[in-house]
Amino acid sequence: MESVIFEILSKGVIISTNSSKFQKEASWLMEDENFESLNRTLNKIGLYLVGENGYFYLSKDLKADEEEKFFNSHKQLILALAQLKKVFVHLDKGHKIKKSEFIKRFEAKKDEKIIKALFDTNDIIEITDKLFNLLERFYVIENRGKKDEYVVLNSINYYLDIVDAISEGEVDE
């Protein structure tokens, strides 16, 4: 199981305990003995296994250029979450969100700068589909079989902390 989990985490995937896709892996990691064993193995190659708030991810000490690279590779996701948070103000892990509800609320809550940076269209349906697909691809939301309904995974807190830090930085300036 360690090699399976390493393969998943090494791709930058965050494993959420409320994900149906990674249920076995999350359960395995929740056992202290398993977590510690994998973490000791990873420490030998300069990586750290982090488990917090219902999710697990790999970490390492980043140099400044690596931090910038990480941010650039996740910029679209961070912007998408910033827009989603404007539409669903009380967004949190475990919540259920619907595309149809996003569409209803979007016009009053949209951020033109974010939309322009993320999408090459003004079509609300296309924007919604692309936004939800992006969030699914990064394992932030998960469709559980209902066409319009998604569960917000625990990993959202990792990214929302980044969004909040950026927002606080903008306020301080």
PDB file of C-alpha atoms in Angstrom:
ATOM      1  CA  MET A   1       0.000   0.000   0.000  1.00  0.00           C
ATOM      2  CA  GLU A   2       2.933   2.359   0.677  1.00  0.00           C
ATOM      3  CA  SER A   3       4.001   2.327  -2.967  1.00  0.00           C
ATOM      4  CA  VAL A   4       0.435   2.948  -4.159  1.00  0.00           C
ATOM      5  CA  ILE A   5       0.074   5.909  -1.808  1.00  0.00           C
ATOM      6  CA  PHE A   6       3.487   7.293  -2.744  1.00  0.00           C
ATOM      7  CA  GLU A   7       2.571   7.095  -6.425  1.00  0.00           C
ATOM      8  CA  ILE A   8      -0.620   9.091  -5.779  1.00  0.00           C
ATOM      9  CA  LEU A   9       0.948  11.686  -3.489  1.00  0.00           C
ATOM     10  CA  SER A  10       4.038  12.161  -5.665  1.00  0.00           C
ATOM     11  CA  LYS A  11       1.746  13.460  -8.428  1.00  0.00           C
ATOM     12  CA  GLY A  12       0.749  16.309  -6.112  1.00  0.00           C
ATOM     13  CA  VAL A  13      -2.632  14.795  -5.272  1.00  0.00           C
ATOM     14  CA  ILE A  14      -4.021  15.561  -1.838  1.00  0.00           C
ATOM     15  CA  ILE A  15      -5.807  12.539  -0.374  1.00  0.00           C
ATOM     16  CA  SER A  16      -8.964  13.569   1.495  1.00  0.00           C
ATOM     17  CA  THR A  17     -10.562  11.312   4.069  1.00  0.00           C
ATOM     18  CA  ASN A  18     -13.987  12.106   2.624  1.00  0.00           C
ATOM     19  CA  SER A  19     -13.034  11.158  -0.939  1.00  0.00           C
ATOM     20  CA  SER A  20     -14.742   8.072  -2.297  1.00  0.00           C
ATOM     21  CA  LYS A  21     -11.951   7.657  -4.868  1.00  0.00           C
ATOM     22  CA  PHE A  22      -9.182   7.442  -2.246  1.00  0.00           C
ATOM     23  CA  GLN A  23     -11.156   5.865   0.588  1.00  0.00           C
ATOM     24  CA  LYS A  24      -8.824   2.854   1.033  1.00  0.00           C
ATOM     25  CA  GLU A  25      -5.694   4.979   0.934  1.00  0.00           C
ATOM     26  CA  ALA A  26      -7.085   7.516   3.412  1.00  0.00           C
ATOM     27  CA  SER A  27      -8.168   4.763   5.810  1.00  0.00           C
ATOM     28  CA  TRP A  28      -4.707   3.215   5.626  1.00  0.00           C
ATOM     29  CA  LEU A  29      -3.034   6.580   6.304  1.00  0.00           C
ATOM     30  CA  MET A  30      -5.311   7.289   9.261  1.00  0.00           C
ATOM     31  CA  GLU A  31      -3.723   4.428  11.183  1.00  0.00           C
ATOM     32  CA  ASP A  32      -0.855   5.966  13.162  1.00  0.00           C
ATOM     33  CA  GLU A  33       1.487   3.029  12.629  1.00  0.00           C
ATOM     34  CA  ASN A  34       1.048   3.161   8.848  1.00  0.00           C
ATOM     35  CA  PHE A  35       1.388   6.941   8.727  1.00  0.00           C
ATOM     36  CA  GLU A  36       4.585   6.934  10.809  1.00  0.00           C
ATOM     37  CA  SER A  37       6.125   4.073   8.822  1.00  0.00           C
ATOM     38  CA  LEU A  38       5.532   5.799   5.487  1.00  0.00           C
ATOM     39  CA  ASN A  39       6.714   9.130   6.890  1.00  0.00           C
ATOM     40  CA  ARG A  40      10.007   7.577   8.098  1.00  0.00           C
ATOM     41  CA  THR A  41      10.563   6.104   4.638  1.00  0.00           C
ATOM     42  CA  LEU A  42       9.810   9.425   2.937  1.00  0.00           C
ATOM     43  CA  ASN A  43      12.092  11.349   5.322  1.00  0.00           C
ATOM     44  CA  LYS A  44      15.028   9.341   3.949  1.00  0.00           C
ATOM     45  CA  ILE A  45      14.520  11.008   0.561  1.00  0.00           C
ATOM     46  CA  GLY A  46      13.838  14.500   1.932  1.00  0.00           C
ATOM     47  CA  LEU A  47      10.034  14.369   1.888  1.00  0.00           C
ATOM     48  CA  TYR A  48       7.501  14.727   4.682  1.00  0.00           C
ATOM     49  CA  LEU A  49       4.085  13.160   4.930  1.00  0.00           C
ATOM     50  CA  VAL A  50       1.640  15.703   6.286  1.00  0.00           C
ATOM     51  CA  GLY A  51      -1.740  14.762   7.690  1.00  0.00           C
ATOM     52  CA  GLU A  52      -4.041  17.512   8.904  1.00  0.00           C
ATOM     53  CA  ASN A  53      -7.698  18.496   8.880  1.00  0.00           C
ATOM     54  CA  GLY A  54      -8.776  15.279   7.170  1.00  0.00           C
ATOM     55  CA  TYR A  55      -6.292  15.261   4.299  1.00  0.00           C
ATOM     56  CA  PHE A  56      -2.778  14.028   3.507  1.00  0.00           C
ATOM     57  CA  TYR A  57      -0.087  15.368   1.200  1.00  0.00           C
ATOM     58  CA  LEU A  58       3.653  15.273   0.545  1.00  0.00           C
ATOM     59  CA  SER A  59       5.816  18.196   1.488  1.00  0.00           C
ATOM     60  CA  LYS A  60       9.446  19.195   1.331  1.00  0.00           C
ATOM     61  CA  ASP A  61      11.465  22.246   2.210  1.00  0.00           C
ATOM     62  CA  LEU A  62      11.045  24.535  -0.782  1.00  0.00           C
ATOM     63  CA  LYS A  63      13.509  27.027  -2.145  1.00  0.00           C
ATOM     64  CA  ALA A  64      12.152  30.366  -3.352  1.00  0.00           C
ATOM     65  CA  ASP A  65      12.129  29.307  -7.017  1.00  0.00           C
ATOM     66  CA  GLU A  66      10.287  26.089  -6.110  1.00  0.00           C
ATOM     67  CA  GLU A  67       7.644  28.074  -4.205  1.00  0.00           C
ATOM     68  CA  GLU A  68       7.108  30.233  -7.271  1.00  0.00           C
ATOM     69  CA  LYS A  69       6.911  27.141  -9.481  1.00  0.00           C
ATOM     70  CA  PHE A  70       4.301  25.602  -7.138  1.00  0.00           C
ATOM     71  CA  PHE A  71       2.227  28.776  -7.153  1.00  0.00           C
ATOM     72  CA  ASN A  72       2.393  29.080 -10.938  1.00  0.00           C
ATOM     73  CA  SER A  73       1.316  25.464 -11.424  1.00  0.00           C
ATOM     74  CA  HIS A  74      -1.632  25.959  -9.052  1.00  0.00           C
ATOM     75  CA  LYS A  75      -2.549  29.530 -10.040  1.00  0.00           C
ATOM     76  CA  GLN A  76      -5.662  28.541 -11.989  1.00  0.00           C
ATOM     77  CA  LEU A  77      -6.933  26.415  -9.114  1.00  0.00           C
ATOM     78  CA  ILE A  78      -6.298  29.173  -6.578  1.00  0.00           C
ATOM     79  CA  LEU A  79      -8.143  31.697  -8.755  1.00  0.00           C
ATOM     80  CA  ALA A  80     -11.009  29.238  -9.310  1.00  0.00           C
ATOM     81  CA  LEU A  81     -11.332  28.721  -5.557  1.00  0.00           C
ATOM     82  CA  ALA A  82     -11.272  32.465  -4.960  1.00  0.00           C
ATOM     83  CA  GLN A  83     -14.242  32.810  -7.340  1.00  0.00           C
ATOM     84  CA  LEU A  84     -16.038  29.804  -5.842  1.00  0.00           C
ATOM     85  CA  LYS A  85     -15.574  31.289  -2.354  1.00  0.00           C
ATOM     86  CA  LYS A  86     -17.132  34.564  -3.542  1.00  0.00           C
ATOM     87  CA  VAL A  87     -20.188  32.671  -4.769  1.00  0.00           C
ATOM     88  CA  PHE A  88     -20.426  30.253  -1.836  1.00  0.00           C
ATOM     89  CA  VAL A  89     -19.273  32.477   1.032  1.00  0.00           C
ATOM     90  CA  HIS A  90     -19.506  29.781   3.714  1.00  0.00           C
ATOM     91  CA  LEU A  91     -17.844  27.096   1.594  1.00  0.00           C
ATOM     92  CA  ASP A  92     -16.230  24.372   3.693  1.00  0.00           C
ATOM     93  CA  LYS A  93     -15.228  20.731   3.555  1.00  0.00           C
ATOM     94  CA  GLY A  94     -18.113  18.294   3.465  1.00  0.00           C
ATOM     95  CA  HIS A  95     -20.529  20.823   1.984  1.00  0.00           C
ATOM     96  CA  LYS A  96     -22.542  19.920  -1.063  1.00  0.00           C
ATOM     97  CA  ILE A  97     -22.557  22.390  -3.911  1.00  0.00           C
ATOM     98  CA  LYS A  98     -24.511  22.422  -7.140  1.00  0.00           C
ATOM     99  CA  LYS A  99     -23.632  23.806 -10.528  1.00  0.00           C
ATOM    100  CA  SER A 100     -27.177  25.129 -10.861  1.00  0.00           C
ATOM    101  CA  GLU A 101     -26.830  27.080  -7.597  1.00  0.00           C
ATOM    102  CA  PHE A 102     -23.462  28.449  -8.717  1.00  0.00           C
ATOM    103  CA  ILE A 103     -25.069  29.678 -11.949  1.00  0.00           C
ATOM    104  CA  LYS A 104     -27.924  31.368 -10.042  1.00  0.00           C
ATOM    105  CA  ARG A 105     -25.557  33.252  -7.738  1.00  0.00           C
ATOM    106  CA  PHE A 106     -22.704  33.882 -10.177  1.00  0.00           C
ATOM    107  CA  GLU A 107     -23.756  37.141 -11.828  1.00  0.00           C
ATOM    108  CA  ALA A 108     -24.001  39.021  -8.533  1.00  0.00           C
ATOM    109  CA  LYS A 109     -20.755  37.588  -7.165  1.00  0.00           C
ATOM    110  CA  LYS A 110     -18.426  37.265 -10.142  1.00  0.00           C
ATOM    111  CA  ASP A 111     -14.966  38.766 -10.075  1.00  0.00           C
ATOM    112  CA  GLU A 112     -14.221  40.113 -13.560  1.00  0.00           C
ATOM    113  CA  LYS A 113     -10.432  39.914 -13.083  1.00  0.00           C
ATOM    114  CA  ILE A 114     -10.574  36.251 -12.075  1.00  0.00           C
ATOM    115  CA  ILE A 115     -12.964  35.336 -14.886  1.00  0.00           C
ATOM    116  CA  LYS A 116     -10.811  37.130 -17.464  1.00  0.00           C
ATOM    117  CA  ALA A 117      -7.646  35.393 -16.165  1.00  0.00           C
ATOM    118  CA  LEU A 118      -9.224  31.932 -16.167  1.00  0.00           C
ATOM    119  CA  PHE A 119     -11.624  31.799 -19.075  1.00  0.00           C
ATOM    120  CA  ASP A 120     -11.747  32.949 -22.669  1.00  0.00           C
ATOM    121  CA  THR A 121     -15.528  33.131 -22.652  1.00  0.00           C
ATOM    122  CA  ASN A 122     -18.394  34.985 -21.009  1.00  0.00           C
ATOM    123  CA  ASP A 123     -20.781  32.057 -21.357  1.00  0.00           C
ATOM    124  CA  ILE A 124     -21.899  31.172 -17.833  1.00  0.00           C
ATOM    125  CA  ILE A 125     -22.500  27.500 -18.643  1.00  0.00           C
ATOM    126  CA  GLU A 126     -19.033  27.106 -20.149  1.00  0.00           C
ATOM    127  CA  ILE A 127     -17.426  28.992 -17.244  1.00  0.00           C
ATOM    128  CA  THR A 128     -19.254  26.798 -14.736  1.00  0.00           C
ATOM    129  CA  ASP A 129     -18.295  23.569 -16.500  1.00  0.00           C
ATOM    130  CA  LYS A 130     -14.633  24.584 -16.765  1.00  0.00           C
ATOM    131  CA  LEU A 131     -14.509  25.746 -13.144  1.00  0.00           C
ATOM    132  CA  PHE A 132     -16.071  22.566 -11.771  1.00  0.00           C
ATOM    133  CA  ASN A 133     -13.876  20.381 -14.022  1.00  0.00           C
ATOM    134  CA  LEU A 134     -10.769  22.146 -12.732  1.00  0.00           C
ATOM    135  CA  LEU A 135     -11.837  21.661  -9.115  1.00  0.00           C
ATOM    136  CA  GLU A 136     -12.543  17.987  -9.790  1.00  0.00           C
ATOM    137  CA  ARG A 137      -9.206  17.472 -11.522  1.00  0.00           C
ATOM    138  CA  PHE A 138      -7.384  18.776  -8.423  1.00  0.00           C
ATOM    139  CA  TYR A 139      -9.535  16.600  -6.111  1.00  0.00           C
ATOM    140  CA  VAL A 140     -11.143  19.565  -4.361  1.00  0.00           C
ATOM    141  CA  ILE A 141     -14.686  18.477  -5.226  1.00  0.00           C
ATOM    142  CA  GLU A 142     -16.084  15.108  -6.155  1.00  0.00           C
ATOM    143  CA  ASN A 143     -19.228  14.132  -7.989  1.00  0.00           C
ATOM    144  CA  ARG A 144     -20.975  11.306  -6.202  1.00  0.00           C
ATOM    145  CA  GLY A 145     -23.215  10.209  -9.053  1.00  0.00           C
ATOM    146  CA  LYS A 146     -25.709  13.058  -9.005  1.00  0.00           C
ATOM    147  CA  LYS A 147     -25.259  15.108 -12.161  1.00  0.00           C
ATOM    148  CA  ASP A 148     -25.528  18.515 -10.519  1.00  0.00           C
ATOM    149  CA  GLU A 149     -24.220  17.858  -6.989  1.00  0.00           C
ATOM    150  CA  TYR A 150     -20.639  17.785  -5.747  1.00  0.00           C
ATOM    151  CA  VAL A 151     -19.127  17.123  -2.329  1.00  0.00           C
ATOM    152  CA  VAL A 152     -16.411  19.514  -1.193  1.00  0.00           C
ATOM    153  CA  LEU A 153     -13.421  17.415  -0.137  1.00  0.00           C
ATOM    154  CA  ASN A 154     -11.275  18.073   2.924  1.00  0.00           C
ATOM    155  CA  SER A 155      -8.370  19.128   0.711  1.00  0.00           C
ATOM    156  CA  ILE A 156     -10.142  22.419   0.051  1.00  0.00           C
ATOM    157  CA  ASN A 157      -8.800  23.753   3.347  1.00  0.00           C
ATOM    158  CA  TYR A 158      -5.231  23.417   2.076  1.00  0.00           C
ATOM    159  CA  TYR A 159      -5.993  25.644  -0.889  1.00  0.00           C
ATOM    160  CA  LEU A 160      -8.315  28.025   0.982  1.00  0.00           C
ATOM    161  CA  ASP A 161      -5.458  28.748   3.395  1.00  0.00           C
ATOM    162  CA  ILE A 162      -3.443  29.879   0.360  1.00  0.00           C
ATOM    163  CA  VAL A 163      -6.362  31.976  -0.957  1.00  0.00           C
ATOM    164  CA  ASP A 164      -6.791  33.575   2.487  1.00  0.00           C
ATOM    165  CA  ALA A 165      -3.059  34.301   2.783  1.00  0.00           C
ATOM    166  CA  ILE A 166      -3.076  35.980  -0.630  1.00  0.00           C
ATOM    167  CA  SER A 167      -6.185  37.997   0.277  1.00  0.00           C
ATOM    168  CA  GLU A 168      -4.613  39.128   3.552  1.00  0.00           C
ATOM    169  CA  GLY A 169      -1.463  40.139   1.669  1.00  0.00           C
ATOM    170  CA  GLU A 170      -3.531  42.284  -0.701  1.00  0.00           C
ATOM    171  CA  VAL A 171      -5.280  43.987   2.229  1.00  0.00           C
ATOM    172  CA  ASP A 172      -1.961  44.720   3.972  1.00  0.00           C
ATOM    173  CA  GLU A 173      -0.508  46.472   0.906  1.00  0.00           C
TER     174      GLU A 173
END
